[in-house]
XYZ file of C-alpha atoms in Angstrom:
391
model
C 16.277 1.753 -13.393
C 15.458 -1.893 -12.857
C 14.667 -4.620 -15.337
C 11.699 -6.956 -15.055
C 13.237 -9.801 -13.132
C 10.205 -11.987 -13.382
C 7.581 -10.932 -10.879
C 5.919 -14.293 -11.122
C 8.905 -16.203 -9.730
C 9.039 -17.141 -6.079
C 10.651 -14.571 -3.835
C 12.975 -15.760 -1.026
C 11.765 -14.033 2.114
C 14.327 -12.834 4.645
C 14.105 -14.262 8.171
C 13.051 -10.800 9.403
C 10.132 -10.802 6.972
C 9.051 -14.260 8.102
C 9.253 -13.158 11.736
C 6.994 -10.159 11.079
C 4.466 -12.315 9.241
C 4.412 -14.914 12.016
C 4.120 -12.273 14.741
C 1.201 -10.608 12.954
C -0.740 -13.840 12.505
C -0.155 -14.770 16.151
C -1.365 -11.323 17.276
C -4.600 -11.672 15.302
C -5.324 -15.069 16.831
C -4.559 -13.732 20.315
C -6.856 -10.731 19.877
C -9.669 -12.980 18.709
C -9.267 -15.131 21.798
C -9.207 -12.149 24.188
C -12.129 -10.297 22.627
C -14.257 -13.450 22.476
C -14.541 -13.316 26.283
C -16.610 -10.127 25.961
C -19.400 -11.845 24.025
C -22.380 -12.189 26.337
C -25.377 -11.396 24.140
C -26.632 -11.087 20.575
C -25.878 -7.354 20.614
C -22.319 -8.045 21.813
C -21.672 -10.427 18.941
C -23.325 -8.552 16.082
C -23.000 -4.897 17.186
C -20.147 -4.998 19.743
C -22.702 -4.019 22.385
C -23.026 -0.599 20.707
C -19.769 0.436 22.344
C -17.476 1.311 19.419
C -15.785 4.745 19.346
C -15.637 6.812 16.155
C -11.900 6.405 15.493
C -12.008 2.589 15.680
C -15.035 2.499 13.379
C -13.394 4.916 10.928
C -10.275 2.781 10.620
C -12.428 -0.331 10.314
C -14.400 1.249 7.467
C -11.162 1.813 5.540
C -10.036 -1.735 6.259
C -13.356 -3.117 5.068
C -13.209 -1.084 1.877
C -9.612 -1.852 0.876
C -9.059 -5.521 0.120
C -6.167 -7.494 -1.294
C -7.739 -7.243 -4.740
C -7.754 -3.434 -4.380
C -4.025 -3.478 -3.706
C -3.332 -5.430 -6.882
C -6.013 -3.865 -9.076
C -5.480 -0.215 -8.137
C -1.705 -0.445 -8.461
C -2.156 -2.163 -11.812
C -4.654 0.496 -12.899
C -2.235 3.281 -11.979
C 0.514 1.508 -13.942
C -1.813 1.195 -16.926
C -3.712 4.523 -17.027
C -2.214 6.792 -14.363
C -3.586 9.015 -11.669
C -7.126 8.750 -13.045
C -7.261 5.513 -11.037
C -7.410 7.688 -7.900
C -10.897 8.854 -8.908
C -12.193 5.648 -7.372
C -11.191 7.210 -4.048
C -11.722 10.941 -4.601
C -14.915 10.867 -6.670
C -16.060 7.315 -6.012
C -15.921 7.569 -2.230
C -15.528 10.892 -0.418
C -18.682 12.763 -1.580
C -20.936 9.747 -0.951
C -19.296 9.122 2.427
C -20.201 12.648 3.536
C -23.789 12.147 2.338
C -23.923 8.864 4.213
C -22.656 10.506 7.410
C -25.179 13.331 7.441
C -28.273 11.689 5.930
C -28.266 7.890 6.026
C -26.360 6.901 9.167
C -28.662 8.946 11.478
C -31.703 7.100 10.090
C -30.104 3.680 10.483
C -28.680 4.311 13.946
C -31.875 5.810 15.379
C -33.879 2.880 14.012
C -31.808 0.525 16.175
C -31.488 -2.033 13.361
C -28.782 -4.668 12.954
C -28.658 -4.501 9.158
C -29.666 -2.502 6.098
C -32.121 -5.246 5.006
C -33.797 -4.958 8.420
C -34.267 -1.237 7.838
C -35.723 -1.943 4.381
C -38.080 -4.458 5.973
C -39.393 -1.791 8.325
C -39.612 0.790 5.579
C -41.339 -1.504 3.064
C -42.132 -5.127 3.971
C -40.544 -8.413 5.031
C -40.216 -9.913 1.509
C -38.047 -6.921 0.557
C -35.945 -7.608 3.645
C -35.420 -11.275 2.757
C -34.692 -10.609 -0.921
C -32.135 -7.863 -0.231
C -30.433 -9.963 2.471
C -30.232 -12.963 0.134
C -28.680 -10.944 -2.686
C -26.143 -9.277 -0.396
C -25.252 -12.604 1.239
C -24.613 -14.298 -2.108
C -22.457 -11.364 -3.161
C -20.472 -11.629 0.083
C -19.743 -15.319 -0.470
C -18.450 -14.629 -3.980
C -16.335 -11.629 -2.943
C -14.753 -13.668 -0.135
C -13.638 -16.081 -2.849
C -12.127 -13.199 -4.848
C -10.233 -11.920 -1.802
C -8.771 -15.349 -1.115
C -7.792 -15.836 -4.733
C -5.926 -12.499 -4.901
C -4.077 -13.259 -1.683
C -3.241 -16.770 -2.821
C -1.553 -15.318 -5.919
C 0.613 -13.119 -3.703
C 1.498 -15.970 -1.337
C 2.328 -18.232 -4.239
C 4.655 -15.585 -5.679
C 6.520 -14.726 -2.504
C 6.441 -17.856 -0.384
C 5.972 -20.568 -2.969
C 2.817 -21.829 -1.275
C 0.362 -23.550 -3.611
C -3.162 -22.179 -3.446
C -4.561 -25.268 -1.752
C -2.205 -24.478 1.158
C -2.298 -20.673 1.343
C -6.071 -20.266 1.134
C -6.924 -22.601 4.051
C -4.179 -21.063 6.243
C -5.266 -17.449 5.738
C -8.913 -18.471 6.038
C -8.216 -20.266 9.313
C -6.649 -17.183 10.919
C -9.324 -14.723 9.823
C -12.028 -17.256 10.598
C -10.782 -17.787 14.141
C -10.943 -14.191 15.316
C -14.100 -13.343 13.358
C -16.072 -16.396 14.466
C -14.980 -16.097 18.077
C -14.984 -12.324 18.595
C -17.774 -11.007 16.353
C -17.939 -7.335 15.358
C -15.740 -6.153 18.238
C -12.865 -8.400 17.133
C -13.537 -7.451 13.524
C -13.290 -3.701 14.113
C -10.329 -3.714 16.501
C -8.269 -5.988 14.265
C -9.257 -3.787 11.307
C -7.820 -0.779 13.131
C -4.476 -2.541 13.579
C -4.506 -3.779 10.003
C -5.190 -0.349 8.498
C -2.399 1.171 10.578
C -0.055 -1.474 9.172
C -1.251 -0.664 5.655
C -0.459 3.039 5.965
C 2.916 2.527 7.660
C 4.062 -0.059 5.115
C 2.919 2.160 2.242
C 4.995 5.049 3.596
C 8.027 2.747 3.553
C 7.249 1.758 -0.024
C 6.811 5.402 -1.058
C 10.112 6.390 0.535
C 12.228 3.554 -0.874
C 10.543 3.716 -4.288
C 10.983 7.456 -4.733
C 14.563 7.323 -3.434
C 15.446 4.531 -5.862
C 14.033 6.698 -8.654
C 16.477 9.475 -7.700
C 14.395 11.483 -5.253
C 11.055 13.315 -5.489
C 12.088 15.707 -8.263
C 13.608 12.997 -10.434
C 10.625 10.728 -9.796
C 8.104 13.385 -10.868
C 10.290 14.415 -13.825
C 10.433 10.819 -15.077
C 6.660 10.476 -14.860
C 5.859 13.835 -16.462
C 8.323 13.469 -19.342
C 8.058 9.777 -20.168
C 4.437 9.203 -19.215
C 2.628 12.559 -19.523
C -0.706 10.871 -20.230
C -0.575 9.200 -16.824
C -0.646 12.578 -15.059
C -4.198 13.517 -16.106
C -6.884 13.084 -13.458
C -9.605 12.994 -16.127
C -9.276 11.127 -19.394
C -11.027 11.915 -22.720
C -14.710 11.105 -23.133
C -13.851 8.424 -25.717
C -11.357 6.621 -23.468
C -12.193 2.882 -23.543
C -11.839 2.333 -19.772
C -12.128 5.638 -17.882
C -14.059 8.260 -19.903
C -14.648 11.310 -17.709
C -18.467 11.315 -18.152
C -18.588 7.720 -16.940
C -16.380 8.540 -13.970
C -18.498 11.495 -12.851
C -21.976 10.195 -13.693
C -21.602 6.436 -13.366
C -19.101 6.253 -10.535
C -19.905 9.464 -8.686
C -23.707 9.493 -8.984
C -24.670 5.803 -9.166
C -22.113 3.299 -7.884
C -20.611 5.373 -5.089
C -23.838 6.308 -3.223
C -25.130 2.755 -3.574
C -21.962 1.449 -1.935
C -21.392 3.993 0.820
C -25.029 4.575 1.755
C -26.435 1.041 1.603
C -23.585 -1.475 1.917
C -24.130 -3.812 4.868
C -20.453 -4.609 5.464
C -19.548 -0.916 5.592
C -22.493 0.400 7.591
C -22.651 -2.432 10.129
C -19.729 -0.769 11.891
C -21.612 2.494 12.320
C -24.608 0.576 13.728
C -22.324 -0.608 16.538
C -21.298 2.955 17.436
C -21.682 4.016 21.054
C -23.666 7.076 19.932
C -25.178 8.553 16.797
C -22.434 11.186 16.843
C -19.752 8.477 16.852
C -21.431 6.772 13.894
C -21.487 9.957 11.850
C -18.005 11.085 12.938
C -16.548 7.703 12.003
C -17.613 8.106 8.382
C -16.254 11.664 8.213
C -12.970 10.434 9.679
C -12.865 7.629 7.098
C -13.569 10.151 4.321
C -10.599 12.221 5.500
C -8.406 9.120 5.485
C -9.651 8.322 1.975
C -7.885 11.466 0.765
C -4.563 9.749 1.452
C -5.508 6.223 0.365
C -4.046 6.703 -3.158
C -0.617 6.712 -1.474
C -1.572 3.290 -0.191
C -2.732 1.661 -3.401
C -1.913 3.973 -6.353
C 1.718 4.941 -5.767
C 3.143 1.399 -6.271
C 1.929 1.527 -9.867
C 3.810 4.778 -10.474
C 6.951 3.391 -8.832
C 6.855 0.383 -11.156
C 6.254 2.699 -14.100
C 9.295 4.833 -13.247
C 11.718 2.038 -12.384
C 10.960 -0.868 -14.701
C 12.945 -0.749 -17.935
C 10.663 -3.301 -19.569
C 6.896 -3.132 -19.756
C 5.279 -5.581 -17.382
C 3.372 -8.319 -19.174
C 0.451 -7.980 -16.753
C -0.310 -4.587 -15.211
C -1.637 -6.171 -12.019
C 1.864 -7.514 -11.335
C 3.041 -3.935 -10.649
C 2.686 -4.282 -6.892
C 4.475 -7.653 -6.594
C 7.222 -6.275 -8.832
C 7.769 -3.245 -6.591
C 7.777 -5.255 -3.363
C 10.278 -7.670 -4.874
C 12.626 -5.151 -6.488
C 12.425 -2.079 -4.270
C 11.837 -2.916 -0.613
C 14.665 -4.241 1.606
C 14.154 -6.955 4.253
C 11.940 -5.702 7.053
C 9.901 -3.169 5.075
C 9.148 -5.852 2.475
C 7.891 -8.165 5.212
C 5.856 -5.327 6.702
C 4.244 -4.618 3.339
C 3.571 -8.298 2.875
C 1.884 -8.312 6.302
C -0.157 -5.278 5.228
C -1.292 -7.170 2.143
C -2.440 -10.100 4.270
C -4.086 -7.592 6.617
C -6.029 -6.109 3.712
C -7.348 -9.562 2.886
C -8.318 -10.351 6.452
C -9.969 -6.984 7.097
C -12.221 -7.342 4.064
C -12.965 -11.035 4.605
C -13.814 -10.612 8.290
C -16.137 -7.722 7.455
C -17.933 -9.756 4.813
C -18.262 -12.725 7.182
C -19.610 -10.730 10.099
C -22.124 -8.737 8.075
C -23.359 -11.851 6.273
C -23.872 -13.708 9.545
C -26.155 -10.896 10.696
C -28.236 -11.063 7.527
C -28.504 -14.842 7.404
C -29.507 -15.271 11.048
C -31.766 -12.236 11.446
C -32.997 -11.225 7.990
C -33.370 -14.620 6.314
C -33.765 -17.331 8.958
C -35.280 -14.897 11.445
C -38.044 -14.028 8.980
C -38.577 -17.331 7.193
C -38.286 -19.462 10.343
C -39.130 -17.190 13.277
C -38.306 -18.780 16.593
C -37.607 -17.554 20.094
C -33.916 -18.112 20.799
C -31.728 -17.292 23.772
C -28.723 -15.016 23.331
C -26.435 -18.032 23.577
C -28.352 -19.810 20.810
C -28.266 -16.716 18.573
C -24.515 -16.286 19.064
C -23.957 -19.992 18.332
C -26.061 -19.731 15.171
C -24.135 -16.638 14.108
C -20.827 -18.429 14.524
C -22.076 -21.397 12.515
C -23.244 -19.094 9.715
C -19.907 -17.265 9.736
C -18.048 -20.556 9.374
C -20.300 -21.705 6.526
C -19.876 -18.438 4.606
C -16.110 -18.678 5.017
C -16.107 -22.312 3.845
C -18.216 -21.482 0.793
C -15.909 -18.565 -0.027
C -12.891 -20.852 0.168
């Protein structure tokens, strides 16, 4: 068992960790540069020329969905309430993802639209298109700020970087490959980032469970000392996660709204090389969602089993585990995965917002014939502005 050694104090990174972080950031910049050479038209920039295969889109969907705030919040939720936190994945995602794959994605893809607001404009009228695009764009700007803030907390803890340093640096890297490479760069970097997330989480699971004495000892500690944390559904009078709210509110309201009408998520499927690829990508992502709790829930249980003192803030569970459990190398890899989670979500928000601003707001309010080069330039300007506002 380990004591709380102060998760808020700066962590001295090993040279191997620093090397992994530097190599990852350099790879992202390089990919953005290479993929930017493939941008020849508006469709290339916004929809990757409708050339994306199902497996790349599926990984990108997961990367878009899981941000740095999800890492911290879900691990903290598991530390605080237990496995019920996983319902955000199992009930709050998978059923709606299947509905989206079989009902909504075929409509969107066949319509040949660039965005969900564009589809709403065709279905209803142009004012609906502008209003929905404006609301979603404002939300994207705010959520980009949340992503940067969560990542800045992690960087401040582990590298001692003040927020006015860490936020511009991470924003510069994600901004470079997103602005230059468009959706193609966004999705391919997402695929790499999600792979890093899963691999690093397997390392964390292994070292965490081993430090707890092995799988049997780990489960015994949880079931005997924290039996309430092992219930997937909590009582109806629970202040945070009552089971009726989870099933009705999360499963029937929030989840379909997110997975069936979220621009950042569905933009990837609109760039699929075929309708089948678009639908298959969401099914593939739903399958991956089954294992996502290992990614973001397990750290909370590891902290619960190993920490001898209750953490002052539940959301510090993940930083505590990375600091106290992982050796050099795996800790750097997990730190890279955390940065990757930030960049995957930020790049998705930037790319989807650029589509809505240029096509659904400016394209409707100030219609003008523009060449492909002018549209791509405008999209890059909008992406930069959204990133700057988020920062």
